[in-house]
């Protein structure tokens, strides 16, 4: 891999000295596991008790990991990143709201983003979460083949309608649409719904992307089965490939309820599964498009090697590299500098509503110790590079 992702001047070219110091301070805090645990508990309490902590959250984690409260707030960040060739995926990150008014509000938000994206080359994708459009329990029931009562049936048809409205809007505006992957026990119903959307809107090219989480050992089979179906019926497959964000929860639930864990037996097995899916998709680009959502340097490097070895152009529209805003700028900005297609998820939403997302980021960076250390080291290198200039 040589030093492909180590150019910190390129990685942090958009960060002022103050922003660089803030990032360094933040990752130092996040690296401290007990502090994150206490900090998370205190913040959750403070938010529930309506204590005035939003200013503090904004000045620290929020501004580092989010683009703002509204999509308009995000414009300066989007424009700035695009000067370096890095695109944005505006991610309305409000989670855990389980009523019809919020589902409709999320739908309106995504529709607005698609129309907004049409005007901006810097926003090639829109994104949403299945549970942003319908109740988790409903997905879960359908996944288990439990009959819905008549009220639930009409509730589910509204979920389907929301999926269709947003996919149709993406199709008409020619904006690609990523659909996030969530917990395994709701994912079957979401997969079925996304399949319907691919059958409807991916007939000429990929508009709709599902997500496969390669920490699940059954996903390679799923991908191959989907491919067979796509060939037989003549639709294209869009797939975001990730490792998966809910590992602890998945393992704990399987243990509690005494069923086999859906998660690969080790990190190495997940890595192998991830590589296999990437290689499979790269071999079938005639009918697929891939969005690799990963902060793993080696995974990004392996994909770019496959791309180079196949003599594909760096801007091939079927291949995208994706990272989250506030993380792994060394990967995003160095890939973009080389001319590859790169997009960063740029979350936004009211401070208290994006807290579940922010807590996941803090916990993820704490648990993946190597990743935090890598961020810290890169920030350290860049600080001293600037000092010795
Ligand atoms: C642009 C983007 C979009 C994303 N969208 C989604 C999404 O829709 N749904 C979703 O679930 N996640 C999503 N993620 C998060 C992603 O799934 C990972 O949690 C995160 O990126 C860390 O994995 P990695 O490949 O970056 O890095 P690595 O550090 O290489 O991998 C860490 C991951 O490996 C797996 N792992 C770790 N230890 C073990 C073990 N002992 N056994 C088996 N597996 C293990 C876990 O999945 C863990 O998260 C997204 C990430 C990005 C960058």
mmCIF file of N, CA and C in Angstrom, residues 39-168:
data_model
loop_
_atom_site.group_PDB
_atom_site.id
_atom_site.type_symbol
_atom_site.label_atom_id
_atom_site.label_comp_id
_atom_site.label_asym_id
_atom_site.label_seq_id
_atom_site.Cartn_x
_atom_site.Cartn_y
_atom_site.Cartn_z
ATOM 1 N N UNK A 39 -19.141 10.439 29.517
ATOM 2 C CA UNK A 39 -19.603 11.579 28.714
ATOM 3 C C UNK A 39 -20.931 11.277 28.046
ATOM 4 N N UNK A 40 -21.068 10.048 27.518
ATOM 5 C CA UNK A 40 -22.296 9.663 26.833
ATOM 6 C C UNK A 40 -23.462 9.661 27.825
ATOM 7 N N UNK A 41 -23.240 9.076 28.993
ATOM 8 C CA UNK A 41 -24.312 8.997 29.999
ATOM 9 C C UNK A 41 -24.720 10.403 30.448
ATOM 10 N N UNK A 42 -23.724 11.242 30.733
ATOM 11 C CA UNK A 42 -24.021 12.605 31.213
ATOM 12 C C UNK A 42 -24.763 13.389 30.129
ATOM 13 N N UNK A 43 -24.301 13.261 28.884
ATOM 14 C CA UNK A 43 -24.940 14.008 27.796
ATOM 15 C C UNK A 43 -26.383 13.547 27.602
ATOM 16 N N UNK A 44 -26.584 12.227 27.614
ATOM 17 C CA UNK A 44 -27.953 11.722 27.458
ATOM 18 C C UNK A 44 -28.859 12.274 28.550
ATOM 19 N N UNK A 45 -28.346 12.267 29.795
ATOM 20 C CA UNK A 45 -29.136 12.778 30.915
ATOM 21 C C UNK A 45 -29.432 14.271 30.713
ATOM 22 N N UNK A 46 -28.383 15.012 30.351
ATOM 23 C CA UNK A 46 -28.527 16.472 30.219
ATOM 24 C C UNK A 46 -29.550 16.814 29.144
ATOM 25 N N UNK A 47 -29.534 16.037 28.056
ATOM 26 C CA UNK A 47 -30.475 16.312 26.958
ATOM 27 C C UNK A 47 -31.898 16.003 27.395
ATOM 28 N N UNK A 48 -32.062 14.856 28.085
ATOM 29 C CA UNK A 48 -33.415 14.482 28.548
ATOM 30 C C UNK A 48 -33.940 15.493 29.568
ATOM 31 N N UNK A 49 -33.012 15.999 30.396
ATOM 32 C CA UNK A 49 -33.420 16.951 31.443
ATOM 33 C C UNK A 49 -33.499 18.388 30.899
ATOM 34 N N UNK A 50 -33.327 18.534 29.603
ATOM 35 C CA UNK A 50 -33.368 19.848 28.937
ATOM 36 C C UNK A 50 -32.376 20.848 29.526
ATOM 37 N N UNK A 51 -31.218 20.349 29.914
ATOM 38 C CA UNK A 51 -30.175 21.257 30.398
ATOM 39 C C UNK A 51 -29.519 21.922 29.175
ATOM 40 N N UNK A 52 -29.027 23.125 29.348
ATOM 41 C CA UNK A 52 -28.501 23.861 28.187
ATOM 42 C C UNK A 52 -27.099 23.392 27.761
ATOM 43 N N UNK A 53 -27.018 22.189 27.177
ATOM 44 C CA UNK A 53 -25.693 21.662 26.802
ATOM 45 C C UNK A 53 -25.454 21.722 25.288
ATOM 46 N N UNK A 54 -26.454 22.242 24.557
ATOM 47 C CA UNK A 54 -26.327 22.189 23.102
ATOM 48 C C UNK A 54 -25.129 22.983 22.586
ATOM 49 N N UNK A 55 -24.866 24.127 23.239
ATOM 50 C CA UNK A 55 -23.739 24.973 22.821
ATOM 51 C C UNK A 55 -22.429 24.207 22.926
ATOM 52 N N UNK A 56 -22.278 23.488 24.036
ATOM 53 C CA UNK A 56 -21.049 22.723 24.274
ATOM 54 C C UNK A 56 -20.920 21.595 23.241
ATOM 55 N N UNK A 57 -22.042 20.907 22.989
ATOM 56 C CA UNK A 57 -22.016 19.803 22.017
ATOM 57 C C UNK A 57 -21.673 20.347 20.626
ATOM 58 N N UNK A 58 -22.289 21.486 20.297
ATOM 59 C CA UNK A 58 -22.019 22.077 18.966
ATOM 60 C C UNK A 58 -20.552 22.401 18.792
ATOM 61 N N UNK A 59 -19.983 23.010 19.813
ATOM 62 C CA UNK A 59 -18.591 23.477 19.673
ATOM 63 C C UNK A 59 -17.593 22.326 19.633
ATOM 64 N N UNK A 60 -18.024 21.143 20.026
ATOM 65 C CA UNK A 60 -17.073 20.015 20.071
ATOM 66 C C UNK A 60 -17.427 18.961 19.026
ATOM 67 N N UNK A 61 -18.114 17.896 19.462
ATOM 68 C CA UNK A 61 -18.421 16.790 18.533
ATOM 69 C C UNK A 61 -19.269 17.197 17.340
ATOM 70 N N UNK A 62 -20.308 18.011 17.584
ATOM 71 C CA UNK A 62 -21.261 18.297 16.504
ATOM 72 C C UNK A 62 -20.560 18.947 15.302
ATOM 73 N N UNK A 63 -19.826 20.018 15.566
ATOM 74 C CA UNK A 63 -19.204 20.710 14.429
ATOM 75 C C UNK A 63 -18.129 19.884 13.755
ATOM 76 N N UNK A 64 -17.566 18.934 14.484
ATOM 77 C CA UNK A 64 -16.553 18.088 13.849
ATOM 78 C C UNK A 64 -17.191 17.033 12.934
ATOM 79 N N UNK A 65 -18.322 16.443 13.384
ATOM 80 C CA UNK A 65 -18.918 15.319 12.639
ATOM 81 C C UNK A 65 -20.129 15.710 11.792
ATOM 82 N N UNK A 66 -20.636 16.945 11.942
ATOM 83 C CA UNK A 66 -21.856 17.327 11.212
ATOM 84 C C UNK A 66 -21.651 18.617 10.426
ATOM 85 N N UNK A 67 -22.470 18.780 9.385
ATOM 86 C CA UNK A 67 -22.351 19.975 8.548
ATOM 87 C C UNK A 67 -23.172 21.137 9.070
ATOM 88 N N UNK A 68 -24.153 20.881 9.929
ATOM 89 C CA UNK A 68 -24.985 21.962 10.461
ATOM 90 C C UNK A 68 -26.335 21.440 10.884
ATOM 91 N N UNK A 69 -27.243 22.386 11.173
ATOM 92 C CA UNK A 69 -28.567 21.999 11.633
ATOM 93 C C UNK A 69 -29.501 21.766 10.440
ATOM 94 N N UNK A 70 -29.291 22.561 9.391
ATOM 95 C CA UNK A 70 -30.130 22.408 8.194
ATOM 96 C C UNK A 70 -29.252 22.147 6.981
ATOM 97 N N UNK A 71 -29.891 21.764 5.869
ATOM 98 C CA UNK A 71 -29.123 21.507 4.645
ATOM 99 C C UNK A 71 -28.431 22.777 4.172
ATOM 100 N N UNK A 72 -29.080 23.924 4.403
ATOM 101 C CA UNK A 72 -28.494 25.198 3.947
ATOM 102 C C UNK A 72 -27.199 25.490 4.723
ATOM 103 N N UNK A 73 -27.205 25.166 6.030
ATOM 104 C CA UNK A 73 -25.987 25.323 6.854
ATOM 105 C C UNK A 73 -24.807 24.578 6.236
ATOM 106 N N UNK A 74 -25.102 23.478 5.547
ATOM 107 C CA UNK A 74 -24.033 22.593 5.045
ATOM 108 C C UNK A 74 -23.367 23.125 3.776
ATOM 109 N N UNK A 75 -23.990 24.109 3.122
ATOM 110 C CA UNK A 75 -23.481 24.537 1.808
ATOM 111 C C UNK A 75 -22.002 24.940 1.829
ATOM 112 N N UNK A 76 -21.572 25.779 2.803
ATOM 113 C CA UNK A 76 -20.139 26.151 2.790
ATOM 114 C C UNK A 76 -19.214 24.924 2.871
ATOM 115 N N UNK A 77 -19.586 23.943 3.691
ATOM 116 C CA UNK A 77 -18.754 22.730 3.819
ATOM 117 C C UNK A 77 -18.752 21.964 2.494
ATOM 118 N N UNK A 78 -19.939 21.816 1.895
ATOM 119 C CA UNK A 78 -20.054 21.082 0.620
ATOM 120 C C UNK A 78 -19.179 21.741 -0.439
ATOM 121 N N UNK A 79 -19.300 23.074 -0.535
ATOM 122 C CA UNK A 79 -18.543 23.802 -1.576
ATOM 123 C C UNK A 79 -17.047 23.691 -1.333
ATOM 124 N N UNK A 80 -16.662 23.804 -0.058
ATOM 125 C CA UNK A 80 -15.230 23.746 0.273
ATOM 126 C C UNK A 80 -14.647 22.370 -0.075
ATOM 127 N N UNK A 81 -15.366 21.319 0.309
ATOM 128 C CA UNK A 81 -14.849 19.960 0.027
ATOM 129 C C UNK A 81 -14.759 19.728 -1.486
ATOM 130 N N UNK A 82 -15.713 20.305 -2.206
ATOM 131 C CA UNK A 82 -15.728 20.054 -3.648
ATOM 132 C C UNK A 82 -14.564 20.745 -4.370
ATOM 133 N N UNK A 83 -14.015 21.803 -3.741
ATOM 134 C CA UNK A 83 -12.822 22.434 -4.364
ATOM 135 C C UNK A 83 -11.669 21.425 -4.391
ATOM 136 N N UNK A 84 -11.721 20.420 -3.527
ATOM 137 C CA UNK A 84 -10.674 19.384 -3.501
ATOM 138 C C UNK A 84 -11.160 18.091 -4.159
ATOM 139 N N UNK A 85 -12.285 18.161 -4.847
ATOM 140 C CA UNK A 85 -12.782 16.993 -5.577
ATOM 141 C C UNK A 85 -13.567 16.013 -4.730
ATOM 142 N N UNK A 86 -13.884 16.380 -3.477
ATOM 143 C CA UNK A 86 -14.641 15.469 -2.608
ATOM 144 C C UNK A 86 -16.128 15.875 -2.613
ATOM 145 N N UNK A 87 -16.990 14.928 -3.016
ATOM 146 C CA UNK A 87 -18.430 15.200 -3.078
ATOM 147 C C UNK A 87 -19.083 14.952 -1.717
ATOM 148 N N UNK A 88 -20.354 15.332 -1.623
ATOM 149 C CA UNK A 88 -21.074 15.170 -0.346
ATOM 150 C C UNK A 88 -22.343 14.360 -0.518
ATOM 151 N N UNK A 89 -22.690 13.626 0.525
ATOM 152 C CA UNK A 89 -23.978 12.934 0.591
ATOM 153 C C UNK A 89 -24.687 13.535 1.802
ATOM 154 N N UNK A 90 -25.655 14.411 1.540
ATOM 155 C CA UNK A 90 -26.343 15.075 2.654
ATOM 156 C C UNK A 90 -27.196 14.059 3.417
ATOM 157 N N UNK A 91 -26.873 13.860 4.678
ATOM 158 C CA UNK A 91 -27.497 12.784 5.450
ATOM 159 C C UNK A 91 -28.312 13.386 6.595
ATOM 160 N N UNK A 92 -29.633 13.364 6.431
ATOM 161 C CA UNK A 92 -30.522 13.878 7.472
ATOM 162 C C UNK A 92 -30.540 12.856 8.608
ATOM 163 N N UNK A 93 -29.764 13.164 9.664
ATOM 164 C CA UNK A 93 -29.418 12.119 10.638
ATOM 165 C C UNK A 93 -30.286 12.073 11.878
ATOM 166 N N UNK A 94 -31.540 12.457 11.734
ATOM 167 C CA UNK A 94 -32.449 12.371 12.872
ATOM 168 C C UNK A 94 -32.905 10.920 13.004
ATOM 169 N N UNK A 95 -32.696 10.320 14.182
ATOM 170 C CA UNK A 95 -32.992 8.891 14.359
ATOM 171 C C UNK A 95 -33.952 8.663 15.516
ATOM 172 N N UNK A 96 -34.602 7.523 15.482
ATOM 173 C CA UNK A 96 -35.405 7.085 16.628
ATOM 174 C C UNK A 96 -36.728 7.815 16.795
ATOM 175 N N UNK A 97 -37.204 8.496 15.736
ATOM 176 C CA UNK A 97 -38.523 9.153 15.835
ATOM 177 C C UNK A 97 -39.528 8.231 15.169
ATOM 178 N N UNK A 98 -40.512 7.765 15.939
ATOM 179 C CA UNK A 98 -41.328 6.660 15.448
ATOM 180 C C UNK A 98 -42.782 7.034 15.217
ATOM 181 N N UNK A 99 -43.051 8.212 14.663
ATOM 182 C CA UNK A 99 -44.453 8.502 14.377
ATOM 183 C C UNK A 99 -44.617 9.031 12.961
ATOM 184 N N UNK A 100 -45.870 8.955 12.495
ATOM 185 C CA UNK A 100 -46.162 9.265 11.092
ATOM 186 C C UNK A 100 -45.713 10.682 10.710
ATOM 187 N N UNK A 101 -45.898 11.630 11.624
ATOM 188 C CA UNK A 101 -45.532 13.012 11.303
ATOM 189 C C UNK A 101 -44.033 13.101 11.019
ATOM 190 N N UNK A 102 -43.224 12.394 11.833
ATOM 191 C CA UNK A 102 -41.777 12.427 11.606
ATOM 192 C C UNK A 102 -41.383 11.693 10.331
ATOM 193 N N UNK A 103 -42.085 10.588 10.017
ATOM 194 C CA UNK A 103 -41.778 9.863 8.776
ATOM 195 C C UNK A 103 -42.065 10.767 7.566
ATOM 196 N N UNK A 104 -43.194 11.489 7.639
ATOM 197 C CA UNK A 104 -43.525 12.384 6.520
ATOM 198 C C UNK A 104 -42.539 13.540 6.430
ATOM 199 N N UNK A 105 -42.118 13.998 7.607
ATOM 200 C CA UNK A 105 -41.140 15.094 7.633
ATOM 201 C C UNK A 105 -39.817 14.642 7.002
ATOM 202 N N UNK A 106 -39.403 13.396 7.353
ATOM 203 C CA UNK A 106 -38.157 12.867 6.775
ATOM 204 C C UNK A 106 -38.292 12.734 5.266
ATOM 205 N N UNK A 107 -39.466 12.257 4.820
ATOM 206 C CA UNK A 107 -39.700 12.120 3.384
ATOM 207 C C UNK A 107 -39.538 13.480 2.681
ATOM 208 N N UNK A 108 -40.180 14.503 3.253
ATOM 209 C CA UNK A 108 -40.097 15.840 2.653
ATOM 210 C C UNK A 108 -38.653 16.316 2.582
ATOM 211 N N UNK A 109 -37.909 16.042 3.642
ATOM 212 C CA UNK A 109 -36.491 16.444 3.708
ATOM 213 C C UNK A 109 -35.702 15.803 2.555
ATOM 214 N N UNK A 110 -35.892 14.484 2.382
ATOM 215 C CA UNK A 110 -35.117 13.764 1.355
ATOM 216 C C UNK A 110 -35.513 14.265 -0.038
ATOM 217 N N UNK A 111 -36.816 14.500 -0.230
ATOM 218 C CA UNK A 111 -37.257 15.003 -1.539
ATOM 219 C C UNK A 111 -36.604 16.350 -1.827
ATOM 220 N N UNK A 112 -36.555 17.190 -0.805
ATOM 221 C CA UNK A 112 -35.943 18.517 -0.956
ATOM 222 C C UNK A 112 -34.456 18.377 -1.305
ATOM 223 N N UNK A 113 -33.803 17.422 -0.639
ATOM 224 C CA UNK A 113 -32.373 17.214 -0.885
ATOM 225 C C UNK A 113 -32.147 16.748 -2.325
ATOM 226 N N UNK A 114 -33.018 15.894 -2.831
ATOM 227 C CA UNK A 114 -32.841 15.397 -4.206
ATOM 228 C C UNK A 114 -32.945 16.571 -5.199
ATOM 229 N N UNK A 115 -33.925 17.422 -4.987
ATOM 230 C CA UNK A 115 -34.098 18.566 -5.890
ATOM 231 C C UNK A 115 -32.896 19.516 -5.765
ATOM 232 N N UNK A 116 -32.455 19.710 -4.553
ATOM 233 C CA UNK A 116 -31.290 20.545 -4.248
ATOM 234 C C UNK A 116 -30.046 19.944 -4.928
ATOM 235 N N UNK A 117 -29.909 18.603 -4.851
ATOM 236 C CA UNK A 117 -28.740 17.911 -5.420
ATOM 237 C C UNK A 117 -28.689 18.062 -6.932
ATOM 238 N N UNK A 118 -29.854 18.125 -7.546
ATOM 239 C CA UNK A 118 -29.913 18.249 -9.008
ATOM 240 C C UNK A 118 -29.177 19.511 -9.471
ATOM 241 N N UNK A 119 -29.230 20.546 -8.627
ATOM 242 C CA UNK A 119 -28.599 21.827 -8.975
ATOM 243 C C UNK A 119 -27.106 21.837 -8.637
ATOM 244 N N UNK A 120 -26.632 20.849 -7.885
ATOM 245 C CA UNK A 120 -25.238 20.898 -7.423
ATOM 246 C C UNK A 120 -24.488 19.637 -7.818
ATOM 247 N N UNK A 121 -23.453 19.829 -8.610
ATOM 248 C CA UNK A 121 -22.643 18.688 -9.050
ATOM 249 C C UNK A 121 -21.939 18.031 -7.853
ATOM 250 N N UNK A 122 -21.768 18.831 -6.810
ATOM 251 C CA UNK A 122 -21.050 18.350 -5.629
ATOM 252 C C UNK A 122 -21.875 17.376 -4.777
ATOM 253 N N UNK A 123 -23.163 17.171 -5.137
ATOM 254 C CA UNK A 123 -24.012 16.241 -4.360
ATOM 255 C C UNK A 123 -24.558 15.167 -5.310
ATOM 256 N N UNK A 124 -23.777 14.110 -5.546
ATOM 257 C CA UNK A 124 -24.225 13.107 -6.522
ATOM 258 C C UNK A 124 -25.231 12.096 -5.967
ATOM 259 N N UNK A 125 -25.401 12.050 -4.654
ATOM 260 C CA UNK A 125 -26.277 11.040 -4.023
ATOM 261 C C UNK A 125 -27.202 11.683 -2.995
ATOM 262 N N UNK A 126 -28.350 11.044 -2.812
ATOM 263 C CA UNK A 126 -29.164 11.315 -1.620
ATOM 264 C C UNK A 126 -29.149 10.020 -0.803
ATOM 265 N N UNK A 127 -29.586 10.093 0.437
ATOM 266 C CA UNK A 127 -29.564 8.889 1.286
ATOM 267 C C UNK A 127 -30.715 8.916 2.283
ATOM 268 N N UNK A 128 -31.198 7.727 2.643
ATOM 269 C CA UNK A 128 -32.127 7.652 3.777
ATOM 270 C C UNK A 128 -32.014 6.301 4.459
ATOM 271 N N UNK A 129 -32.578 6.254 5.666
ATOM 272 C CA UNK A 129 -32.602 5.017 6.458
ATOM 273 C C UNK A 129 -33.998 4.430 6.371
ATOM 274 N N UNK A 130 -34.159 3.120 6.149
ATOM 275 C CA UNK A 130 -35.502 2.541 6.108
ATOM 276 C C UNK A 130 -36.354 2.915 7.328
ATOM 277 N N UNK A 131 -35.762 2.892 8.530
ATOM 278 C CA UNK A 131 -36.571 3.206 9.723
ATOM 279 C C UNK A 131 -36.842 4.705 9.851
ATOM 280 N N UNK A 132 -36.318 5.501 8.919
ATOM 281 C CA UNK A 132 -36.703 6.914 8.863
ATOM 282 C C UNK A 132 -38.080 7.071 8.240
ATOM 283 N N UNK A 133 -38.541 5.991 7.543
ATOM 284 C CA UNK A 133 -39.822 6.061 6.823
ATOM 285 C C UNK A 133 -40.902 5.164 7.418
ATOM 286 N N UNK A 134 -40.547 4.390 8.447
ATOM 287 C CA UNK A 134 -41.560 3.500 9.022
ATOM 288 C C UNK A 134 -41.078 2.893 10.329
ATOM 289 N N UNK A 135 -42.028 2.374 11.111
ATOM 290 C CA UNK A 135 -41.691 1.846 12.433
ATOM 291 C C UNK A 135 -40.852 0.579 12.348
ATOM 292 N N UNK A 136 -39.848 0.530 13.207
ATOM 293 C CA UNK A 136 -38.936 -0.629 13.263
ATOM 294 C C UNK A 136 -39.728 -1.927 13.416
ATOM 295 N N UNK A 137 -40.712 -1.904 14.338
ATOM 296 C CA UNK A 137 -41.465 -3.120 14.670
ATOM 297 C C UNK A 137 -42.209 -3.691 13.466
ATOM 298 N N UNK A 138 -42.627 -2.785 12.597
ATOM 299 C CA UNK A 138 -43.347 -3.215 11.401
ATOM 300 C C UNK A 138 -42.418 -3.997 10.464
ATOM 301 N N UNK A 139 -41.213 -3.459 10.269
ATOM 302 C CA UNK A 139 -40.208 -4.167 9.456
ATOM 303 C C UNK A 139 -39.924 -5.537 10.085
ATOM 304 N N UNK A 140 -39.805 -5.514 11.404
ATOM 305 C CA UNK A 140 -39.449 -6.742 12.118
ATOM 306 C C UNK A 140 -40.538 -7.807 11.932
ATOM 307 N N UNK A 141 -41.796 -7.398 12.079
ATOM 308 C CA UNK A 141 -42.915 -8.343 11.926
ATOM 309 C C UNK A 141 -42.911 -8.936 10.526
ATOM 310 N N UNK A 142 -42.758 -8.083 9.531
ATOM 311 C CA UNK A 142 -42.781 -8.570 8.152
ATOM 312 C C UNK A 142 -41.628 -9.524 7.881
ATOM 313 N N UNK A 143 -40.466 -9.209 8.463
ATOM 314 C CA UNK A 143 -39.290 -10.060 8.284
ATOM 315 C C UNK A 143 -39.543 -11.458 8.854
ATOM 316 N N UNK A 144 -40.384 -11.510 9.906
ATOM 317 C CA UNK A 144 -40.667 -12.810 10.535
ATOM 318 C C UNK A 144 -41.906 -13.471 9.955
ATOM 319 N N UNK A 145 -42.442 -12.873 8.886
ATOM 320 C CA UNK A 145 -43.681 -13.369 8.261
ATOM 321 C C UNK A 145 -44.869 -13.387 9.216
ATOM 322 N N UNK A 146 -44.908 -12.451 10.146
ATOM 323 C CA UNK A 146 -46.068 -12.346 11.043
ATOM 324 C C UNK A 146 -47.135 -11.510 10.318
ATOM 325 N N UNK A 147 -48.371 -11.995 10.324
ATOM 326 C CA UNK A 147 -49.442 -11.255 9.626
ATOM 327 C C UNK A 147 -49.675 -9.894 10.267
ATOM 328 N N UNK A 148 -49.842 -8.891 9.434
ATOM 329 C CA UNK A 148 -50.147 -7.558 9.957
ATOM 330 C C UNK A 148 -51.660 -7.422 10.078
ATOM 331 N N UNK A 149 -52.121 -6.711 11.131
ATOM 332 C CA UNK A 149 -53.560 -6.445 11.189
ATOM 333 C C UNK A 149 -53.889 -5.334 10.183
ATOM 334 N N UNK A 150 -55.161 -5.015 10.042
ATOM 335 C CA UNK A 150 -55.526 -4.127 8.924
ATOM 336 C C UNK A 150 -54.933 -2.719 9.115
ATOM 337 N N UNK A 151 -54.851 -2.303 10.371
ATOM 338 C CA UNK A 151 -54.255 -0.981 10.632
ATOM 339 C C UNK A 151 -52.770 -0.969 10.227
ATOM 340 N N UNK A 152 -52.113 -2.083 10.608
ATOM 341 C CA UNK A 152 -50.683 -2.178 10.275
ATOM 342 C C UNK A 152 -50.470 -2.298 8.765
ATOM 343 N N UNK A 153 -51.417 -2.980 8.117
ATOM 344 C CA UNK A 153 -51.292 -3.103 6.657
ATOM 345 C C UNK A 153 -51.344 -1.739 5.988
ATOM 346 N N UNK A 154 -52.246 -0.890 6.457
ATOM 347 C CA UNK A 154 -52.299 0.435 5.815
ATOM 348 C C UNK A 154 -51.084 1.273 6.223
ATOM 349 N N UNK A 155 -50.584 1.026 7.439
ATOM 350 C CA UNK A 155 -49.354 1.719 7.852
ATOM 351 C C UNK A 155 -48.193 1.305 6.926
ATOM 352 N N UNK A 156 -48.112 -0.008 6.640
ATOM 353 C CA UNK A 156 -47.032 -0.503 5.777
ATOM 354 C C UNK A 156 -47.184 0.031 4.348
ATOM 355 N N UNK A 157 -48.419 0.147 3.881
ATOM 356 C CA UNK A 157 -48.557 0.666 2.514
ATOM 357 C C UNK A 157 -48.106 2.131 2.456
ATOM 358 N N UNK A 158 -48.220 2.847 3.575
ATOM 359 C CA UNK A 158 -47.684 4.219 3.583
ATOM 360 C C UNK A 158 -46.150 4.202 3.545
ATOM 361 N N UNK A 159 -45.542 3.193 4.203
ATOM 362 C CA UNK A 159 -44.072 3.075 4.163
ATOM 363 C C UNK A 159 -43.640 2.825 2.705
ATOM 364 N N UNK A 160 -44.341 1.873 2.067
ATOM 365 C CA UNK A 160 -44.027 1.550 0.661
ATOM 366 C C UNK A 160 -44.185 2.774 -0.214
ATOM 367 N N UNK A 161 -45.240 3.513 0.045
ATOM 368 C CA UNK A 161 -45.506 4.732 -0.733
ATOM 369 C C UNK A 161 -44.362 5.741 -0.575
ATOM 370 N N UNK A 162 -43.858 5.865 0.670
ATOM 371 C CA UNK A 162 -42.741 6.806 0.898
ATOM 372 C C UNK A 162 -41.509 6.349 0.123
ATOM 373 N N UNK A 163 -41.217 5.052 0.180
ATOM 374 C CA UNK A 163 -40.078 4.520 -0.589
ATOM 375 C C UNK A 163 -40.254 4.866 -2.071
ATOM 376 N N UNK A 164 -41.468 4.597 -2.562
ATOM 377 C CA UNK A 164 -41.689 4.806 -3.988
ATOM 378 C C UNK A 164 -41.575 6.289 -4.358
ATOM 379 N N UNK A 165 -42.141 7.151 -3.539
ATOM 380 C CA UNK A 165 -42.113 8.591 -3.836
ATOM 381 C C UNK A 165 -40.671 9.075 -3.944
ATOM 382 N N UNK A 166 -39.847 8.656 -3.008
ATOM 383 C CA UNK A 166 -38.475 9.165 -2.976
ATOM 384 C C UNK A 166 -37.653 8.536 -4.124
ATOM 385 N N UNK A 167 -37.869 7.257 -4.422
ATOM 386 C CA UNK A 167 -37.113 6.609 -5.515
ATOM 387 C C UNK A 167 -37.540 7.194 -6.860
ATOM 388 N N UNK A 168 -38.825 7.453 -6.999
ATOM 389 C CA UNK A 168 -39.330 8.032 -8.256
ATOM 390 C C UNK A 168 -38.730 9.424 -8.453
#
